[in-house]
Short mmCIF file of C-alpha atoms in Angstrom, two decimals:
data_model
loop_
_atom_site.label_atom_id
_atom_site.label_comp_id
_atom_site.label_asym_id
_atom_site.label_seq_id
_atom_site.Cartn_x
_atom_site.Cartn_y
_atom_site.Cartn_z
CA MET A 1 23.45 18.14 7.71
CA GLU A 2 26.79 17.85 9.15
CA ALA A 3 25.34 15.23 11.44
CA LEU A 4 25.13 13.06 8.38
CA ASN A 5 28.95 12.83 7.98
CA GLY A 6 30.14 9.40 8.38
CA TRP A 7 26.50 7.99 7.69
CA TRP A 8 26.66 8.32 3.83
CA ASP A 9 28.18 5.09 3.50
CA ASP A 10 25.77 3.27 5.59
CA TYR A 11 23.02 4.63 3.82
CA LEU A 12 24.26 3.72 0.55
CA LEU A 13 25.07 0.48 1.34
CA ALA A 14 21.37 0.09 2.98
CA SER A 15 19.99 1.55 -0.31
CA VAL A 16 21.53 -1.22 -2.46
CA THR A 17 19.96 -3.54 0.07
CA VAL A 18 16.52 -1.92 -0.69
CA ALA A 19 17.19 -2.36 -4.48
CA LYS A 20 18.16 -6.03 -3.99
CA VAL A 21 14.85 -6.61 -1.91
CA PHE A 22 12.99 -4.75 -4.64
CA VAL A 23 14.55 -6.96 -7.50
CA CYS A 24 14.00 -10.08 -5.75
CA SER A 25 10.45 -9.43 -4.41
CA LEU A 26 9.43 -8.17 -7.93
CA ILE A 27 10.59 -11.54 -9.53
CA LEU A 28 8.71 -13.40 -6.86
CA MET A 29 5.65 -11.10 -7.28
CA VAL A 30 5.36 -11.59 -10.99
CA ILE A 31 5.84 -15.39 -10.40
CA PHE A 32 3.06 -15.44 -7.41
CA GLY A 33 0.84 -13.42 -9.67
CA LEU A 34 0.91 -15.30 -12.57
CA LEU A 35 0.42 -18.37 -10.57
CA GLY A 36 -2.64 -17.00 -8.94
CA ALA A 37 -4.15 -15.78 -12.00
CA SER A 38 -3.65 -19.38 -13.96
CA ALA A 39 -5.37 -20.74 -10.57
CA LYS A 40 -8.15 -17.97 -11.01
CA LEU A 41 -8.85 -18.60 -14.71
CA SER A 42 -8.69 -22.52 -14.81
CA SER A 43 -11.40 -24.46 -15.01
CA ASN A 44 -10.49 -26.65 -12.20
CA ARG A 45 -12.81 -26.03 -9.08
CA LEU A 46 -9.78 -26.75 -6.54
CA ALA A 47 -7.27 -24.56 -8.31
CA ASN A 48 -10.00 -21.80 -8.24
CA ALA A 49 -10.73 -22.31 -4.63
CA VAL A 50 -6.65 -21.84 -3.79
CA GLY A 51 -6.71 -18.52 -6.00
CA ASN A 52 -9.39 -17.17 -4.48
CA ALA A 53 -8.20 -18.04 -0.93
CA TYR A 54 -4.83 -16.77 -1.82
CA THR A 55 -6.18 -13.25 -2.74
CA VAL A 56 -8.66 -12.97 0.09
CA PHE A 57 -6.14 -13.47 2.80
CA PHE A 58 -3.38 -11.58 1.40
CA ARG A 59 -5.32 -8.59 0.30
CA GLY A 60 -6.93 -8.46 3.56
CA THR A 61 -4.11 -9.02 5.83
CA PRO A 62 -1.79 -6.12 7.03
CA GLU A 63 1.96 -6.48 5.37
CA ILE A 64 3.69 -6.15 8.75
CA LEU A 65 1.66 -9.14 10.02
CA VAL A 66 2.48 -11.21 6.98
CA ILE A 67 6.11 -10.31 7.57
CA LEU A 68 5.84 -11.43 11.28
CA LEU A 69 4.05 -14.69 10.50
CA LEU A 70 6.73 -15.72 7.95
CA TYR A 71 9.68 -14.82 9.67
CA PHE A 72 8.75 -15.95 13.19
CA GLY A 73 6.79 -18.89 11.99
CA SER A 74 9.54 -19.99 9.67
CA ALA A 75 12.13 -19.62 12.63
CA VAL A 76 9.98 -21.56 14.90
CA SER A 77 9.65 -24.63 12.52
CA LEU A 78 13.20 -24.65 11.47
CA THR A 79 14.06 -24.42 15.24
CA THR A 80 11.96 -27.41 15.91
CA ILE A 81 13.37 -29.30 13.07
CA ALA A 82 17.19 -28.47 13.85
CA ARG A 83 16.42 -29.48 17.35
CA VAL A 84 15.57 -33.03 16.29
CA PHE A 85 19.06 -33.16 15.07
CA ASP A 86 20.94 -31.48 17.43
CA PRO A 87 19.48 -30.44 20.77
CA SER A 88 21.86 -27.79 21.48
CA VAL A 89 20.46 -25.52 18.95
CA ALA A 90 19.01 -22.59 20.28
CA PHE A 91 17.43 -20.34 17.50
CA VAL A 92 17.60 -20.81 13.48
CA ASP A 93 15.81 -18.54 11.32
CA ILE A 94 15.57 -17.65 7.70
CA PRO A 95 17.61 -14.71 6.78
CA PRO A 96 15.24 -11.60 7.26
CA PHE A 97 16.36 -10.53 3.53
CA TRP A 98 14.16 -13.54 2.29
CA ALA A 99 11.37 -13.90 4.92
CA GLY A 100 10.77 -10.26 4.08
CA SER A 101 11.14 -10.25 0.22
CA ILE A 102 9.05 -13.50 0.36
CA ALA A 103 6.42 -11.88 2.36
CA ILE A 104 6.06 -8.63 0.49
CA ALA A 105 5.90 -10.52 -2.97
CA LEU A 106 3.01 -12.56 -1.48
CA VAL A 107 0.90 -9.60 -0.50
CA VAL A 108 1.70 -7.66 -3.70
CA GLY A 109 1.29 -10.67 -5.65
CA SER A 110 -2.14 -11.23 -4.78
CA TYR A 111 -2.83 -7.82 -6.07
CA ALA A 112 -1.20 -8.60 -9.30
CA THR A 113 -3.05 -11.70 -9.68
CA GLU A 114 -6.09 -9.60 -10.06
CA THR A 115 -4.32 -7.19 -12.71
CA PHE A 116 -3.11 -10.25 -14.84
CA ARG A 117 -6.31 -11.71 -14.58
CA GLY A 118 -8.20 -8.52 -15.70
CA ALA A 119 -5.68 -8.14 -18.40
CA PHE A 120 -6.29 -11.73 -19.79
CA ASN A 121 -10.16 -10.91 -19.72
CA GLY A 122 -9.45 -7.66 -21.14
CA VAL A 123 -7.99 -8.84 -24.45
CA LYS A 124 -10.54 -8.24 -27.02
CA SER A 125 -12.28 -11.61 -28.18
CA GLY A 126 -12.15 -9.90 -31.99
CA SER A 127 -8.17 -9.90 -31.71
CA ILE A 128 -8.31 -13.59 -30.91
CA GLU A 129 -10.85 -14.55 -33.86
CA ALA A 130 -8.75 -12.53 -35.95
CA ALA A 131 -5.87 -14.33 -35.21
CA ARG A 132 -7.54 -17.73 -35.54
CA ALA A 133 -9.24 -16.38 -39.11
CA LEU A 134 -5.58 -16.01 -40.02
CA GLY A 135 -4.66 -19.46 -39.33
CA MET A 136 -2.57 -18.89 -36.03
CA ASN A 137 -2.47 -21.92 -33.59
CA GLY A 138 -3.34 -21.79 -29.85
CA LEU A 139 0.47 -20.97 -29.10
CA GLN A 140 0.83 -18.37 -31.74
CA THR A 141 -2.27 -16.50 -30.52
CA PHE A 142 -0.96 -16.46 -26.87
CA PHE A 143 2.55 -15.21 -27.73
CA TYR A 144 1.72 -12.69 -30.74
CA ILE A 145 -1.77 -11.70 -29.90
CA ARG A 146 -2.63 -12.21 -25.98
CA ILE A 147 0.65 -11.56 -24.51
CA PRO A 148 1.34 -7.97 -26.43
CA GLU A 149 -2.46 -6.86 -25.73
CA MET A 150 -2.22 -7.94 -22.14
CA TRP A 151 0.94 -6.33 -21.42
CA ARG A 152 -0.40 -2.85 -22.87
CA ILE A 153 -3.71 -3.10 -20.44
CA ALA A 154 -1.52 -4.44 -17.35
CA LEU A 155 1.60 -1.98 -17.54
CA PRO A 156 -0.06 1.04 -15.37
CA PRO A 157 -1.46 -1.05 -12.56
CA PHE A 158 1.88 -3.14 -12.74
CA GLY A 159 3.55 0.17 -12.06
CA ASN A 160 1.52 0.65 -8.83
CA HIS A 161 2.23 -2.75 -7.72
CA MET A 162 6.12 -1.84 -8.30
CA LEU A 163 5.56 1.31 -6.28
CA SER A 164 3.69 -0.62 -3.14
CA LEU A 165 6.74 -3.03 -3.36
CA ILE A 166 9.56 -0.38 -2.93
CA LYS A 167 7.48 1.30 -0.08
CA ASP A 168 6.82 -2.21 1.34
CA THR A 169 10.63 -3.08 1.53
CA ALA A 170 10.60 -0.30 4.52
CA LEU A 171 8.59 -2.77 6.37
CA ILE A 172 11.29 -5.50 6.61
CA SER A 173 13.43 -3.27 9.21
CA ILE A 174 11.04 -4.40 11.82
CA ILE A 175 12.58 -7.99 11.29
CA GLY A 176 16.08 -6.69 11.48
CA LEU A 177 16.95 -6.31 7.96
CA ASN A 178 19.70 -3.91 7.48
CA GLU A 179 18.19 -1.20 5.28
CA THR A 180 17.52 2.31 5.32
CA LEU A 181 15.03 2.68 8.24
CA PHE A 182 17.40 0.37 10.18
CA VAL A 183 20.31 2.80 9.55
CA ALA A 184 18.65 5.82 10.33
CA LYS A 185 17.41 4.16 13.78
CA GLN A 186 20.77 3.77 14.75
CA ALA A 187 21.92 6.93 13.46
CA ALA A 188 19.25 8.83 15.08
CA SER A 189 20.27 7.44 18.53
CA THR A 190 23.90 8.03 17.96
CA THR A 191 23.59 11.55 17.01
CA GLY A 192 20.53 12.38 18.51
CA LYS A 193 19.20 13.86 15.25
CA PRO A 194 16.15 11.51 14.35
CA PHE A 195 14.54 14.33 11.96
CA THR A 196 17.47 14.58 9.90
CA MET A 197 17.95 10.80 9.76
CA TYR A 198 14.60 9.55 8.74
CA ILE A 199 13.92 12.32 6.10
CA VAL A 200 17.01 11.08 4.53
CA VAL A 201 15.08 7.77 4.19
CA GLY A 202 12.35 9.55 3.03
CA LEU A 203 14.24 11.32 0.30
CA ILE A 204 15.72 7.96 -0.76
CA TYR A 205 12.44 6.12 -1.19
CA LEU A 206 11.47 9.21 -3.26
CA GLY A 207 14.13 8.78 -5.32
CA PHE A 208 13.36 5.05 -5.76
CA SER A 209 9.63 5.64 -6.57
CA THR A 210 10.48 8.60 -8.75
CA ALA A 211 12.86 6.36 -11.01
CA ILE A 212 10.03 3.43 -10.99
CA THR A 213 7.50 6.14 -12.04
CA ILE A 214 9.28 7.42 -14.92
CA SER A 215 10.47 3.89 -16.02
CA VAL A 216 7.12 2.86 -16.38
CA LEU A 217 5.81 6.06 -18.21
CA LEU A 218 8.80 5.21 -20.39
CA LEU A 219 7.60 1.19 -21.02
CA GLU A 220 3.98 2.54 -21.37
CA ALA A 221 5.29 4.79 -24.47
CA LEU A 222 6.89 1.64 -25.65
CA ALA A 223 4.10 -0.54 -25.59
CA ASN A 224 1.86 1.83 -27.16
CA ARG A 225 3.80 3.20 -30.03
CA HIS A 226 1.79 1.35 -32.58
CA ILE A 227 -1.30 2.58 -31.69
CA GLN A 228 -0.36 6.08 -31.07
CA ARG A 229 -2.18 8.39 -33.45
CA ARG A 230 0.09 10.72 -35.59
CA PRO A 231 -0.47 14.23 -35.84
CA SER A 232 -2.01 14.53 -39.31
CA MET B 1 1.33 -27.11 18.34
CA ASN B 2 -0.75 -25.80 20.98
CA ILE B 3 -4.23 -24.69 19.57
CA GLY B 4 -5.08 -23.83 23.20
CA ILE B 5 -3.26 -20.53 22.97
CA VAL B 6 -5.54 -19.35 20.26
CA PHE B 7 -8.38 -19.41 22.41
CA ASP B 8 -6.30 -17.47 25.13
CA ALA B 9 -4.95 -15.13 22.66
CA ILE B 10 -8.11 -14.19 20.31
CA PRO B 11 -9.96 -12.38 23.39
CA ARG B 12 -6.80 -10.56 24.28
CA MET B 13 -6.25 -9.27 20.70
CA LEU B 14 -9.59 -8.28 20.18
CA SER B 15 -9.61 -5.69 23.12
CA GLY B 16 -7.12 -3.77 20.83
CA ILE B 17 -9.88 -3.62 18.04
CA VAL B 18 -11.27 -0.53 19.64
CA MET B 19 -7.98 1.16 18.96
CA THR B 20 -7.69 0.02 15.60
CA PHE B 21 -11.30 1.22 15.04
CA GLN B 22 -10.30 4.53 16.56
CA LEU B 23 -7.32 4.78 14.45
CA LEU B 24 -9.13 4.15 10.98
CA LEU B 25 -12.09 6.50 11.74
CA LEU B 26 -10.34 9.33 12.93
CA SER B 27 -7.55 9.39 10.34
CA LEU B 28 -10.18 8.44 7.65
CA ALA B 29 -12.45 11.55 8.73
CA ILE B 30 -9.03 14.03 8.69
CA GLY B 31 -7.67 12.20 5.74
CA THR B 32 -10.78 12.93 3.85
CA MET B 33 -10.87 16.68 4.76
CA ILE B 34 -7.24 16.92 4.07
CA ALA B 35 -8.02 15.13 0.42
CA VAL B 36 -11.14 17.43 -0.45
CA LEU B 37 -8.82 20.55 0.32
CA LEU B 38 -6.07 19.34 -1.81
CA LEU B 39 -8.72 18.34 -4.66
CA LEU B 40 -9.78 22.42 -4.55
CA MET B 41 -6.44 23.14 -4.83
CA ARG B 42 -5.65 21.23 -7.81
CA ILE B 43 -8.66 21.86 -9.87
CA SER B 44 -8.57 25.69 -8.81
CA GLY B 45 -6.84 26.66 -11.85
CA ARG B 46 -4.39 28.60 -9.86
CA TRP B 47 -0.61 27.46 -10.23
CA TRP B 48 0.11 28.76 -6.92
CA LEU B 49 -2.59 26.64 -5.42
CA SER B 50 -2.31 23.51 -7.65
CA TRP B 51 1.50 23.08 -7.56
CA PRO B 52 1.87 22.76 -3.56
CA ALA B 53 -0.95 20.14 -3.84
CA GLN B 54 0.62 18.03 -6.69
CA PHE B 55 4.16 18.29 -4.64
CA TYR B 56 2.28 17.24 -1.45
CA THR B 57 0.71 14.08 -3.20
CA TYR B 58 3.96 13.29 -5.05
CA VAL B 59 5.94 13.58 -1.67
CA PHE B 60 3.21 11.41 0.56
CA ARG B 61 2.66 8.88 -2.35
CA GLY B 62 6.23 8.54 -2.99
CA THR B 63 7.43 7.51 0.47
CA PRO B 64 6.62 4.79 2.71
CA ILE B 65 3.73 5.00 5.44
CA LEU B 66 6.22 3.69 7.94
CA VAL B 67 8.87 6.36 7.41
CA GLN B 68 6.35 9.07 7.69
CA ILE B 69 4.91 7.49 11.03
CA PHE B 70 8.74 7.64 12.24
CA ILE B 71 9.38 11.16 10.88
CA VAL B 72 6.14 12.35 12.86
CA TYR B 73 6.78 10.19 15.97
CA TYR B 74 10.61 10.14 16.35
CA GLY B 75 11.62 13.01 14.22
CA LEU B 76 9.66 16.09 14.90
CA PRO B 77 10.59 16.10 18.65
CA GLN B 78 14.06 16.92 17.20
CA PHE B 79 13.15 20.76 17.12
CA GLU B 80 13.10 23.01 20.17
CA TRP B 81 10.25 24.82 18.61
CA ILE B 82 7.95 22.05 17.98
CA ARG B 83 8.67 20.98 21.69
CA GLU B 84 7.42 24.52 22.82
CA SER B 85 4.64 24.93 20.54
CA ILE B 86 1.00 24.34 21.05
CA PHE B 87 0.86 20.79 19.09
CA TRP B 88 3.40 19.51 21.58
CA PRO B 89 0.53 17.50 23.67
CA ILE B 90 -0.55 15.88 20.01
CA LEU B 91 3.12 15.22 18.96
CA ARG B 92 4.25 13.90 22.43
CA ASP B 93 1.59 11.25 22.23
CA PRO B 94 1.87 8.33 20.12
CA PHE B 95 -1.72 8.08 19.23
CA GLY B 96 -1.43 11.62 18.24
CA CYS B 97 1.31 11.01 16.17
CA ALA B 98 -0.33 7.81 14.61
CA ILE B 99 -3.50 9.87 13.67
CA LEU B 100 -1.25 12.50 12.01
CA ALA B 101 0.91 10.43 9.86
CA LEU B 102 -2.04 8.15 8.71
CA SER B 103 -4.24 11.20 7.95
CA LEU B 104 -1.48 13.12 5.93
CA ASN B 105 -0.92 9.71 3.92
CA THR B 106 -4.36 8.58 3.41
CA GLY B 107 -5.13 12.37 2.40
CA ALA B 108 -2.88 12.34 -0.51
CA TYR B 109 -4.20 9.04 -2.10
CA LEU B 110 -7.81 10.05 -1.48
CA SER B 111 -7.08 13.48 -3.23
CA GLU B 112 -6.16 11.59 -6.32
CA ILE B 113 -9.19 9.31 -6.12
CA PHE B 114 -11.37 12.34 -5.62
CA ARG B 115 -9.77 13.97 -8.78
CA GLY B 116 -10.32 10.80 -10.78
CA GLY B 117 -13.94 11.09 -9.77
CA VAL B 118 -14.03 14.91 -10.74
CA LEU B 119 -12.31 14.14 -13.90
CA ALA B 120 -14.62 11.53 -14.96
CA VAL B 121 -17.90 13.30 -14.88
CA GLU B 122 -19.22 13.91 -18.39
CA ARG B 123 -18.45 16.97 -19.90
CA GLY B 124 -22.09 17.25 -21.45
CA LEU B 125 -23.96 17.44 -17.93
CA LEU B 126 -21.73 20.46 -16.75
CA GLU B 127 -22.69 22.27 -20.45
CA ALA B 128 -26.46 21.52 -19.79
CA GLY B 129 -26.00 22.85 -16.21
CA ALA B 130 -24.17 26.20 -17.55
CA ALA B 131 -27.01 26.29 -20.37
CA LEU B 132 -29.56 26.31 -17.58
CA GLY B 133 -27.77 29.47 -16.14
CA MET B 134 -26.06 27.38 -12.98
CA SER B 135 -22.93 29.32 -12.16
CA ALA B 136 -19.56 27.36 -11.71
CA THR B 137 -19.95 26.90 -7.87
CA HIS B 138 -23.52 25.68 -8.21
CA ARG B 139 -22.63 23.17 -11.12
CA PHE B 140 -19.53 21.99 -8.88
CA ILE B 141 -21.77 21.66 -5.92
CA TYR B 142 -24.95 20.08 -7.61
CA ILE B 143 -23.81 18.06 -10.55
CA THR B 144 -19.98 17.51 -10.05
CA THR B 145 -19.99 16.26 -6.50
CA PRO B 146 -22.79 13.81 -6.73
CA LEU B 147 -21.71 12.04 -9.69
CA ALA B 148 -17.72 12.16 -8.60
CA ILE B 149 -18.95 10.85 -5.33
CA ARG B 150 -20.56 7.85 -7.19
CA ILE B 151 -17.89 7.26 -9.58
CA ALA B 152 -14.98 7.24 -6.99
CA LEU B 153 -16.66 5.31 -4.24
CA PRO B 154 -15.07 1.77 -5.34
CA ALA B 155 -11.64 3.36 -5.16
CA TYR B 156 -12.27 5.04 -1.85
CA GLY B 157 -13.74 1.58 -0.51
CA ASN B 158 -10.21 0.17 -1.46
CA GLU B 159 -8.36 3.02 0.17
CA VAL B 160 -10.20 2.71 3.51
CA ILE B 161 -9.09 -0.98 3.43
CA SER B 162 -5.54 0.01 3.02
CA LEU B 163 -5.83 2.54 5.68
CA MET B 164 -7.01 -0.29 7.81
CA LYS B 165 -4.07 -2.36 7.16
CA SER B 166 -1.79 0.48 7.65
CA THR B 167 -3.33 1.19 11.16
CA ALA B 168 -1.27 -2.23 12.34
CA LEU B 169 1.91 0.09 11.61
CA ALA B 170 1.01 2.07 14.93
CA SER B 171 2.29 -0.60 16.97
CA THR B 172 5.77 0.31 15.73
CA ILE B 173 5.55 3.26 17.88
CA THR B 174 4.26 1.51 21.06
CA LEU B 175 0.41 1.68 20.56
CA VAL B 176 -1.53 -1.35 21.73
CA ASP B 177 -3.65 -2.02 18.82
CA MET B 178 -4.73 -5.62 17.69
CA THR B 179 -1.26 -6.25 16.11
CA GLY B 180 0.70 -4.65 18.95
CA ILE B 181 -1.16 -7.04 21.32
CA GLY B 182 -0.32 -9.93 19.26
CA ARG B 183 3.39 -9.20 19.19
CA THR B 184 3.46 -9.04 22.90
CA ILE B 185 1.48 -12.56 22.86
CA VAL B 186 3.96 -13.93 20.43
CA ALA B 187 6.69 -12.77 22.74
CA GLU B 188 5.34 -14.31 25.66
CA THR B 189 4.30 -17.75 24.51
CA PHE B 190 6.32 -17.86 21.16
CA ALA B 191 3.65 -19.34 19.23
CA PRO B 192 3.61 -17.03 15.88
CA TYR B 193 1.62 -19.40 13.62
CA GLN B 194 -1.32 -19.46 16.12
CA VAL B 195 -1.41 -15.93 17.34
CA PHE B 196 -0.44 -14.13 13.85
CA LEU B 197 -3.01 -16.51 11.77
CA SER B 198 -6.04 -15.94 14.03
CA LEU B 199 -5.27 -12.17 14.06
CA ALA B 200 -4.72 -12.25 10.22
CA ILE B 201 -8.28 -13.86 10.13
CA VAL B 202 -9.59 -10.91 11.94
CA TYR B 203 -8.55 -8.50 9.71
CA VAL B 204 -9.52 -10.44 6.75
CA ALA B 205 -12.84 -10.35 8.42
CA ILE B 206 -12.83 -6.54 8.89
CA THR B 207 -11.68 -6.22 5.34
CA TRP B 208 -14.67 -8.16 4.17
CA ILE B 209 -16.95 -6.28 6.42
CA ILE B 210 -15.61 -2.93 4.95
CA GLN B 211 -16.07 -4.40 1.28
CA ARG B 212 -19.64 -5.11 1.94
CA SER B 213 -20.56 -2.13 3.18
CA VAL B 214 -19.21 -0.17 0.57
CA LYS B 215 -20.83 -2.23 -2.05
CA ARG B 216 -24.21 -1.71 -0.22
CA LEU B 217 -23.34 1.97 -0.29
CA GLU B 218 -22.59 1.72 -4.05
CA VAL B 219 -25.82 -0.03 -4.81
CA TYR B 220 -27.75 2.66 -2.62
CA LEU B 221 -26.26 5.68 -4.29
CA GLY B 222 -26.59 4.10 -7.69
CA ARG B 223 -30.36 3.48 -7.20
CA SER B 224 -31.48 6.13 -9.37
CA THR B 225 -29.45 4.96 -12.33
CA ALA B 226 -30.00 1.31 -11.55
CA ARG B 227 -32.53 -0.40 -14.30
#
């Protein structure tokens, strides 16, 4: 345990990085998921094809490959473009933070696409008809009826997507992001205590996923508070 | 962009497909056994069996698989007694470590899937079995198991796919699977688009094959209930 002295601050900073990646990729994931779901639900053939290609590709490709593709691919493109202006440029890349966040958001977003689509279709047609019968217009029906019902259906799988995101952040260390696994690698080679160092990373992630699980449970209770049966 | 690299790279990467499938099938087999054991522990109704199983699932599902691989491969040799134990020949070898980590991980996920299947079996059928005088063990083997397998199969197929995707992480501990070879080729040619994109297509194709086979199996197992 004393081997950890002097590394706590590194782990703390790295955990903050993990949290930052998580928040950024979560926002992007929701955007990608909503775009994908709208593409798949639209009546436009082209949008359908794009939506399907998106989910098939990203659900079938290992996350690590997407990260490598985005990071090294963008680096090659950017370097080529930069050399047009200044031939002495050696290497330009997107920061690993952003390449990684976008990559994991794309992957998990493809799963979220199916969740959002399923939730949209899962809203009972009776509820929509009832809203119409009450004289609500399209927008009102969407915001007051569809969104709250979708939210209840999508929340449990959405929680799982958040857990996938937090665990995928560990992969970004492969392209050199200074996060917990990266710190553990340095700490292990300096102190010669790899087990201790990597276990700390495991505990950090366990903490993150526990916090997410608990928040999702609380959100579910909040979302379902009206339909909870009261003990009579 | 030089497309010729693709034709050069694909055969080289495909030579790693054997490694990918070895990792997938071996850890799937061991993981399934772990999952069955965990399932039996959880539904045993004895807290001293059920709690450890729950704790195991919580830990392995709550941490990234990459961290688990690193703990097994880089972490365990820290201890003298592990280096002197009979397991050292497995733990010294990156292949053994990858199999161990992948099996332990997928076992946790699969046990949850199996549990979902077992809990979804209709109570009435079990009561009918009891009324016919079947013992609890007989009911479990002849009623619960076949139905639970049918219910859990789609989720099992998804887990096989995510396990297949996780095998790509074995390249981080020096194993030369398809991803490992792809990374070597990119380091040589610096053509990430051609190499990684064609590799991604190979993975998508494998995913598609797994999906199709599971669908086939679903139809086959559901043949008695299909109208």
